[in-house]
Short mmCIF file of C-alpha atoms and ligand atoms in Angstrom, two decimals:
data_model
loop_
_atom_site.label_atom_id
_atom_site.label_comp_id
_atom_site.label_asym_id
_atom_site.label_seq_id
_atom_site.Cartn_x
_atom_site.Cartn_y
_atom_site.Cartn_z
CA MET X 1 82.18 104.65 101.17
CA SER X 2 82.13 104.44 97.42
CA PHE X 3 84.64 106.42 95.40
CA GLU X 4 83.61 108.60 92.50
CA LEU X 5 86.06 110.45 90.30
CA GLN X 6 86.27 114.20 90.65
CA PRO X 7 85.59 115.97 87.35
CA LEU X 8 88.71 116.87 85.39
CA PRO X 9 89.82 120.42 86.25
CA TYR X 10 89.70 121.35 82.51
CA ALA X 11 88.04 120.16 79.31
CA PRO X 12 89.48 116.96 77.74
CA GLU X 13 90.74 118.96 74.74
CA ALA X 14 92.24 121.77 76.85
CA LEU X 15 95.75 120.29 76.89
CA GLU X 16 96.04 119.96 73.11
CA PRO X 17 98.29 119.78 71.16
CA HIS X 18 100.50 118.33 73.92
CA ILE X 19 97.96 115.75 75.16
CA SER X 20 95.04 114.98 72.85
CA ALA X 21 91.39 114.86 73.83
CA ARG X 22 91.43 111.21 72.73
CA THR X 23 94.20 110.39 75.21
CA MET X 24 92.33 112.21 77.99
CA GLU X 25 89.07 110.45 77.14
CA PHE X 26 90.75 107.04 77.44
CA HIS X 27 93.01 107.95 80.34
CA TYR X 28 90.41 109.63 82.53
CA GLY X 29 87.22 108.07 81.20
CA ARG X 30 88.45 104.47 80.93
CA HIS X 31 91.69 103.87 82.88
CA HIS X 32 91.04 106.13 85.88
CA GLN X 33 87.35 105.17 86.00
CA THR X 34 88.24 101.46 85.93
CA TYR X 35 90.58 101.84 88.92
CA ALA X 36 87.73 103.49 90.87
CA ASP X 37 85.22 100.82 89.80
CA ASN X 38 87.65 98.02 90.75
CA LEU X 39 88.39 99.63 94.11
CA ASN X 40 84.68 99.98 94.94
CA ALA X 41 84.09 96.31 94.09
CA LEU X 42 87.13 95.14 96.08
CA ILE X 43 86.34 97.03 99.32
CA LYS X 44 82.62 96.28 99.40
CA GLY X 45 81.80 94.54 102.66
CA THR X 46 85.36 94.84 104.04
CA PRO X 47 86.79 97.09 106.77
CA PHE X 48 88.31 99.23 104.00
CA GLU X 49 84.82 100.43 103.12
CA SER X 50 84.82 102.85 106.08
CA MET X 51 88.21 104.42 105.26
CA ASP X 52 89.07 107.41 103.14
CA LEU X 53 91.37 106.94 100.15
CA GLU X 54 94.65 107.80 101.87
CA GLU X 55 93.78 105.52 104.81
CA ILE X 56 93.10 102.65 102.39
CA ILE X 57 96.46 103.22 100.67
CA ARG X 58 98.41 103.25 103.94
CA ALA X 59 96.53 100.25 105.39
CA SER X 60 96.93 98.08 102.28
CA ALA X 61 100.53 98.98 101.34
CA GLY X 62 103.20 96.29 101.44
CA LYS X 63 100.83 93.40 102.10
CA PRO X 64 100.46 90.69 99.46
CA GLU X 65 96.91 89.87 100.58
CA THR X 66 95.72 93.45 99.90
CA ALA X 67 97.83 94.11 96.79
CA ALA X 68 94.81 94.49 94.50
CA ILE X 69 93.18 97.01 96.86
CA PHE X 70 96.46 98.93 97.15
CA ASN X 71 97.03 98.99 93.38
CA ASN X 72 93.56 100.30 92.57
CA ALA X 73 93.40 102.79 95.47
CA ALA X 74 96.86 104.17 94.69
CA GLN X 75 96.01 104.51 91.01
CA VAL X 76 92.83 106.44 91.88
CA TYR X 77 94.94 108.75 94.05
CA ASN X 78 97.88 109.07 91.62
CA HIS X 79 95.69 109.97 88.64
CA SER X 80 93.74 112.60 90.59
CA PHE X 81 97.10 114.07 91.58
CA PHE X 82 98.36 113.94 87.99
CA TRP X 83 95.33 115.83 86.58
CA ARG X 84 96.07 118.66 89.01
CA SER X 85 99.81 118.59 88.25
CA MET X 86 99.13 120.01 84.79
CA ARG X 87 97.01 122.77 83.29
CA PRO X 88 96.31 124.43 79.96
CA ASN X 89 99.02 127.03 79.28
CA GLY X 90 101.17 125.58 82.04
CA GLY X 91 104.94 125.60 82.09
CA GLY X 92 106.87 128.82 82.51
CA GLU X 93 108.44 129.73 85.83
CA PRO X 94 107.36 128.48 89.27
CA LYS X 95 106.00 130.98 91.77
CA ALA X 96 108.60 132.75 93.92
CA GLU X 97 108.37 130.52 97.01
CA LEU X 98 108.61 127.22 95.11
CA LYS X 99 111.32 128.67 92.86
CA ALA X 100 113.44 129.52 95.89
CA ARG X 101 112.99 126.00 97.29
CA LEU X 102 113.88 124.37 93.96
CA GLU X 103 117.00 126.55 93.75
CA LYS X 104 117.96 125.58 97.29
CA ASP X 105 117.52 121.83 96.84
CA PHE X 106 118.42 121.35 93.14
CA GLY X 107 120.63 124.36 92.32
CA SER X 108 118.25 125.88 89.76
CA VAL X 109 114.84 125.37 88.16
CA GLU X 110 116.59 124.12 85.01
CA LYS X 111 118.55 121.57 87.05
CA PHE X 112 115.32 120.41 88.67
CA LYS X 113 113.75 119.94 85.23
CA GLU X 114 116.78 117.95 84.01
CA GLU X 115 116.69 115.63 87.02
CA PHE X 116 112.90 115.25 86.87
CA LYS X 117 113.08 114.39 83.17
CA ALA X 118 115.85 111.86 83.82
CA ALA X 119 113.73 110.17 86.51
CA ALA X 120 110.64 110.09 84.27
CA VAL X 121 112.51 108.73 81.25
CA SER X 122 114.51 106.13 83.21
CA GLN X 123 111.58 104.61 85.12
CA PHE X 124 111.69 101.10 83.65
CA GLY X 125 108.23 100.02 82.49
CA SER X 126 105.16 101.59 84.05
CA GLY X 127 105.26 104.14 86.84
CA TRP X 128 105.47 107.72 87.93
CA ALA X 129 108.03 110.48 88.59
CA TRP X 130 107.35 112.83 91.49
CA LEU X 131 108.50 116.00 93.16
CA VAL X 132 108.02 115.33 96.86
CA GLU X 133 108.73 116.94 100.21
CA ASP X 134 110.53 114.55 102.53
CA ALA X 135 111.78 115.61 105.96
CA GLY X 136 111.69 119.28 104.96
CA ARG X 137 113.59 118.84 101.68
CA LEU X 138 112.39 118.68 98.11
CA LYS X 139 113.33 115.47 96.31
CA ILE X 140 112.62 113.70 93.03
CA VAL X 141 111.51 110.10 93.31
CA LYS X 142 110.15 107.58 90.85
CA THR X 143 107.67 104.84 91.70
CA ALA X 144 106.85 101.64 89.82
CA ASN X 145 103.37 100.63 88.69
CA ALA X 146 100.82 101.96 91.23
CA ASP X 147 103.28 102.78 94.00
CA THR X 148 102.86 106.24 95.51
CA PRO X 149 104.92 108.49 97.82
CA ILE X 150 102.16 108.64 100.44
CA ALA X 151 102.76 104.93 101.10
CA HIS X 152 106.32 105.89 102.10
CA GLY X 153 105.63 108.92 104.32
CA MET X 154 106.50 111.50 101.67
CA LYS X 155 104.32 114.44 100.63
CA PRO X 156 103.78 114.62 96.86
CA LEU X 157 103.89 118.04 95.19
CA LEU X 158 103.85 117.23 91.45
CA THR X 159 103.69 114.08 89.36
CA ILE X 160 103.87 112.82 85.78
CA ASP X 161 102.36 109.52 84.69
CA VAL X 162 104.81 107.57 82.52
CA TRP X 163 102.67 104.48 81.93
CA GLU X 164 102.48 104.02 78.16
CA HIS X 165 98.72 104.73 78.21
CA ALA X 166 99.60 108.32 79.24
CA TYR X 167 101.39 109.12 75.98
CA TYR X 168 101.26 106.29 73.45
CA LEU X 169 98.42 107.67 71.28
CA ASP X 170 100.18 111.05 70.95
CA TYR X 171 103.89 110.17 71.10
CA GLN X 172 104.04 106.37 70.53
CA ASN X 173 107.31 105.17 72.11
CA ARG X 174 108.82 108.68 72.49
CA ARG X 175 108.47 109.07 76.24
CA ALA X 176 111.20 111.75 76.38
CA ALA X 177 109.27 113.96 73.92
CA PHE X 178 106.16 113.64 76.11
CA VAL X 179 108.13 114.59 79.23
CA ASP X 180 109.71 117.58 77.45
CA ALA X 181 106.31 118.86 76.26
CA TRP X 182 104.86 118.32 79.73
CA LEU X 183 107.62 120.30 81.47
CA GLN X 184 107.54 123.08 78.89
CA HIS X 185 103.80 123.50 78.31
CA LEU X 186 101.69 121.69 80.92
CA ILE X 187 103.34 121.57 84.36
CA ASN X 188 101.15 123.34 86.93
CA TRP X 189 103.60 124.93 89.38
MN1 MN A 1 97.69 106.55 83.89
#
């Protein structure tokens, strides 16, 4: 099969002023699209062509000979997950069920936000911070480059992209300011 990007769940300017339309146009229209185009070219005529995206990620993970397929497939997946992890007029309080689980596993919603921000800011170089479910518990993990929790048997719930292309046009080097704005105004509980 050939992978096409799902449309963004909102207009490119809908996340302003926290993420600009220009960032979204590059991030979705160029970066995300390029991962999909690369993946389609790489799997053409291979056994990966008959797999769905998650199958490709699991089958290519951890193998040097399929690293390029893994990187592009995981980045297609991670970005689709990221677009849905935020929304216009996001932020605020999580819904009751998630709030109770965050309180159980992190102590409070505020404590969760502090730990999530620390993971996002401390990821060295390119990568992602995630809220995941792992063996029935909620956890925060960070992944480098294209790596993704579904390659490690964890279920992702929320993610933030901390590659520089996610924030450089709007925040330059100030990753912490981007993460603060994201948690306060964009997170889609
Ligand atoms: Mn990105």
